[in-house]
């Protein structure tokens, strides 16, 4: 553990700390003289919120608030007290800007250092960071977290696969941090080039949804390259809250991620009613930043769907855990009246050992009834002629949605070397979005 006192603190002690930090946050917001916060918290008096148990008395915040106050209207400190800003590109209009004080940048590095240690990272490691550097929080987030841990950080950023492989081998990377799809692309290229001397022990993957089945493929692919058992662990975060490092899977108990709730207080709500759901029920993740100075959020609606569970973990951390994300409330697909998350399709597909982990969906809108096409690749060049029917049957029984499954030899589907992989494609025109013949 990077900060054992905080990470394995008794639950009662942490609750006392959370109560204090929440009261402090509300005092800071009440005193910051920012019209957004004055208005949003107009109905809340300090007596209303004594601690975490009173959280539901507070209003939500959400992405549209950041857009409406662009760029700095949610700051709780003067702009000149900040030392950095990041921005995330939206699908439309202005980006979302998030700012940090020097203390925020320190905490950002601390929670990422915790996360790297969660995956098995050590200060003696070489950590190769292939997340994009720049406005996106991924690259700089892992970078400063790695340095805070004491590792030797290689700021490779995205793209340029050949150079990345050379550096991974020659500089002796112990850890690789990048999107899961890029980690898979690097493994495929390394295998094709018969690259020797890789010694990677762990992968820190995030910024894209990926299933347990994809993890198995990724761990197998990297283990085959290194002659050791490589672990791939999921890192979660969002720039509006801080960036990566909000939550992280540990080595000992994959499947759920420890939420560092001494800084980021989680709740799960019913996304339609806005009511808090009991422990263990699936709903939308809501986060309150307890320590962030520059741009705190109160009950921020992440749009991410998961479950929260408390209880002991084999690793000794006492932070509660969220399940790996099912998807986002806003990327839930509605296919002929049935709600489907792309992640669930991936999970069902990749239980089949012949598939190599590359897949894509095409939602064909050209006729009245939406048609769902599922494309997947096998290992190697031979495609079992029965496989598509087997997979279609599985998807129908598992997800209650019928689809047309097409199975391809390895290397057919488009790859992404920069940024996030696009799994879901929409077809309105005759040209196939994946560049495939009909
Ligand atoms: Zn754990």
PDB file of N, CA, C and O and ligand atoms in Angstrom, residues 118 248-254 256 258 312-317 319 321, ligand 1:
ATOM      1  N   UNK A 118      -1.846  -0.493  -5.939  1.00  0.00           N
ATOM      2  CA  UNK A 118      -2.948  -1.468  -5.931  1.00  0.00           C
ATOM      3  C   UNK A 118      -2.733  -2.552  -6.996  1.00  0.00           C
ATOM      4  O   UNK A 118      -3.096  -3.705  -6.807  1.00  0.00           O
ATOM      5  N   UNK A 248      -9.799   1.970  -7.844  1.00  0.00           N
ATOM      6  CA  UNK A 248      -8.827   1.069  -8.466  1.00  0.00           C
ATOM      7  C   UNK A 248      -9.019  -0.358  -7.988  1.00  0.00           C
ATOM      8  O   UNK A 248      -9.257  -0.584  -6.808  1.00  0.00           O
ATOM      9  N   UNK A 249      -8.881  -1.296  -8.916  1.00  0.00           N
ATOM     10  CA  UNK A 249      -8.903  -2.725  -8.576  1.00  0.00           C
ATOM     11  C   UNK A 249      -7.583  -3.118  -7.929  1.00  0.00           C
ATOM     12  O   UNK A 249      -6.523  -2.726  -8.414  1.00  0.00           O
ATOM     13  N   UNK A 250      -7.656  -3.941  -6.898  1.00  0.00           N
ATOM     14  CA  UNK A 250      -6.412  -4.429  -6.296  1.00  0.00           C
ATOM     15  C   UNK A 250      -6.009  -5.741  -6.969  1.00  0.00           C
ATOM     16  O   UNK A 250      -6.792  -6.361  -7.685  1.00  0.00           O
ATOM     17  N   UNK A 251      -4.774  -6.160  -6.724  1.00  0.00           N
ATOM     18  CA  UNK A 251      -4.291  -7.423  -7.294  1.00  0.00           C
ATOM     19  C   UNK A 251      -5.087  -8.597  -6.727  1.00  0.00           C
ATOM     20  O   UNK A 251      -5.448  -9.534  -7.433  1.00  0.00           O
ATOM     21  N   UNK A 252      -5.389  -8.513  -5.404  1.00  0.00           N
ATOM     22  CA  UNK A 252      -5.926  -9.675  -4.695  1.00  0.00           C
ATOM     23  C   UNK A 252      -7.365  -9.998  -5.060  1.00  0.00           C
ATOM     24  O   UNK A 252      -7.757 -11.162  -5.029  1.00  0.00           O
ATOM     25  N   UNK A 253      -8.180  -8.988  -5.358  1.00  0.00           N
ATOM     26  CA  UNK A 253      -9.612  -9.245  -5.535  1.00  0.00           C
ATOM     27  C   UNK A 253     -10.163  -8.499  -6.750  1.00  0.00           C
ATOM     28  O   UNK A 253     -10.915  -7.542  -6.604  1.00  0.00           O
ATOM     29  N   UNK A 254      -9.758  -8.911  -7.958  1.00  0.00           N
ATOM     30  CA  UNK A 254     -10.270  -8.226  -9.149  1.00  0.00           C
ATOM     31  C   UNK A 254     -11.781  -8.400  -9.281  1.00  0.00           C
ATOM     32  O   UNK A 254     -12.353  -9.331  -8.719  1.00  0.00           O
ATOM     33  N   UNK A 256     -13.894  -5.733  -8.607  1.00  0.00           N
ATOM     34  CA  UNK A 256     -14.434  -4.506  -8.026  1.00  0.00           C
ATOM     35  C   UNK A 256     -13.274  -3.588  -7.688  1.00  0.00           C
ATOM     36  O   UNK A 256     -12.147  -4.038  -7.528  1.00  0.00           O
ATOM     37  N   UNK A 258     -11.594  -0.431  -5.369  1.00  0.00           N
ATOM     38  CA  UNK A 258     -11.628   0.348  -4.132  1.00  0.00           C
ATOM     39  C   UNK A 258     -11.837   1.823  -4.462  1.00  0.00           C
ATOM     40  O   UNK A 258     -11.085   2.398  -5.244  1.00  0.00           O
ATOM     41  N   UNK A 312     -14.724  -6.320   4.171  1.00  0.00           N
ATOM     42  CA  UNK A 312     -13.283  -6.546   4.141  1.00  0.00           C
ATOM     43  C   UNK A 312     -12.831  -7.047   2.777  1.00  0.00           C
ATOM     44  O   UNK A 312     -13.571  -7.707   2.063  1.00  0.00           O
ATOM     45  N   UNK A 313     -11.596  -6.673   2.422  1.00  0.00           N
ATOM     46  CA  UNK A 313     -10.994  -7.178   1.191  1.00  0.00           C
ATOM     47  C   UNK A 313      -9.708  -7.909   1.554  1.00  0.00           C
ATOM     48  O   UNK A 313      -9.018  -7.531   2.509  1.00  0.00           O
ATOM     49  N   UNK A 314      -9.379  -8.913   0.754  1.00  0.00           N
ATOM     50  CA  UNK A 314      -8.184  -9.724   1.009  1.00  0.00           C
ATOM     51  C   UNK A 314      -6.909  -8.891   1.037  1.00  0.00           C
ATOM     52  O   UNK A 314      -5.919  -9.279   1.657  1.00  0.00           O
ATOM     53  N   UNK A 315      -6.924  -7.725   0.381  1.00  0.00           N
ATOM     54  CA  UNK A 315      -5.707  -6.911   0.304  1.00  0.00           C
ATOM     55  C   UNK A 315      -5.472  -6.105   1.573  1.00  0.00           C
ATOM     56  O   UNK A 315      -4.394  -5.524   1.739  1.00  0.00           O
ATOM     57  N   UNK A 316      -6.472  -6.013   2.448  1.00  0.00           N
ATOM     58  CA  UNK A 316      -6.315  -5.259   3.689  1.00  0.00           C
ATOM     59  C   UNK A 316      -6.812  -3.823   3.610  1.00  0.00           C
ATOM     60  O   UNK A 316      -6.877  -3.132   4.621  1.00  0.00           O
ATOM     61  N   UNK A 317      -7.149  -3.377   2.402  1.00  0.00           N
ATOM     62  CA  UNK A 317      -7.703  -2.023   2.295  1.00  0.00           C
ATOM     63  C   UNK A 317      -9.135  -2.021   2.820  1.00  0.00           C
ATOM     64  O   UNK A 317      -9.880  -2.979   2.607  1.00  0.00           O
ATOM     65  N   UNK A 319     -11.253   0.572   2.111  1.00  0.00           N
ATOM     66  CA  UNK A 319     -12.103   1.381   1.243  1.00  0.00           C
ATOM     67  C   UNK A 319     -13.196   0.502   0.628  1.00  0.00           C
ATOM     68  O   UNK A 319     -12.914  -0.625   0.216  1.00  0.00           O
ATOM     69  N   UNK A 321     -15.960  -0.843  -2.188  1.00  0.00           N
ATOM     70  CA  UNK A 321     -15.633  -1.159  -3.580  1.00  0.00           C
ATOM     71  C   UNK A 321     -16.852  -0.962  -4.482  1.00  0.00           C
ATOM     72  O   UNK A 321     -17.990  -1.203  -4.091  1.00  0.00           O
TER      73      UNK A 321
HETATM   74 ZN1  LIG B   1      -8.569  -5.078  -2.191  1.00  0.00          ZN
END
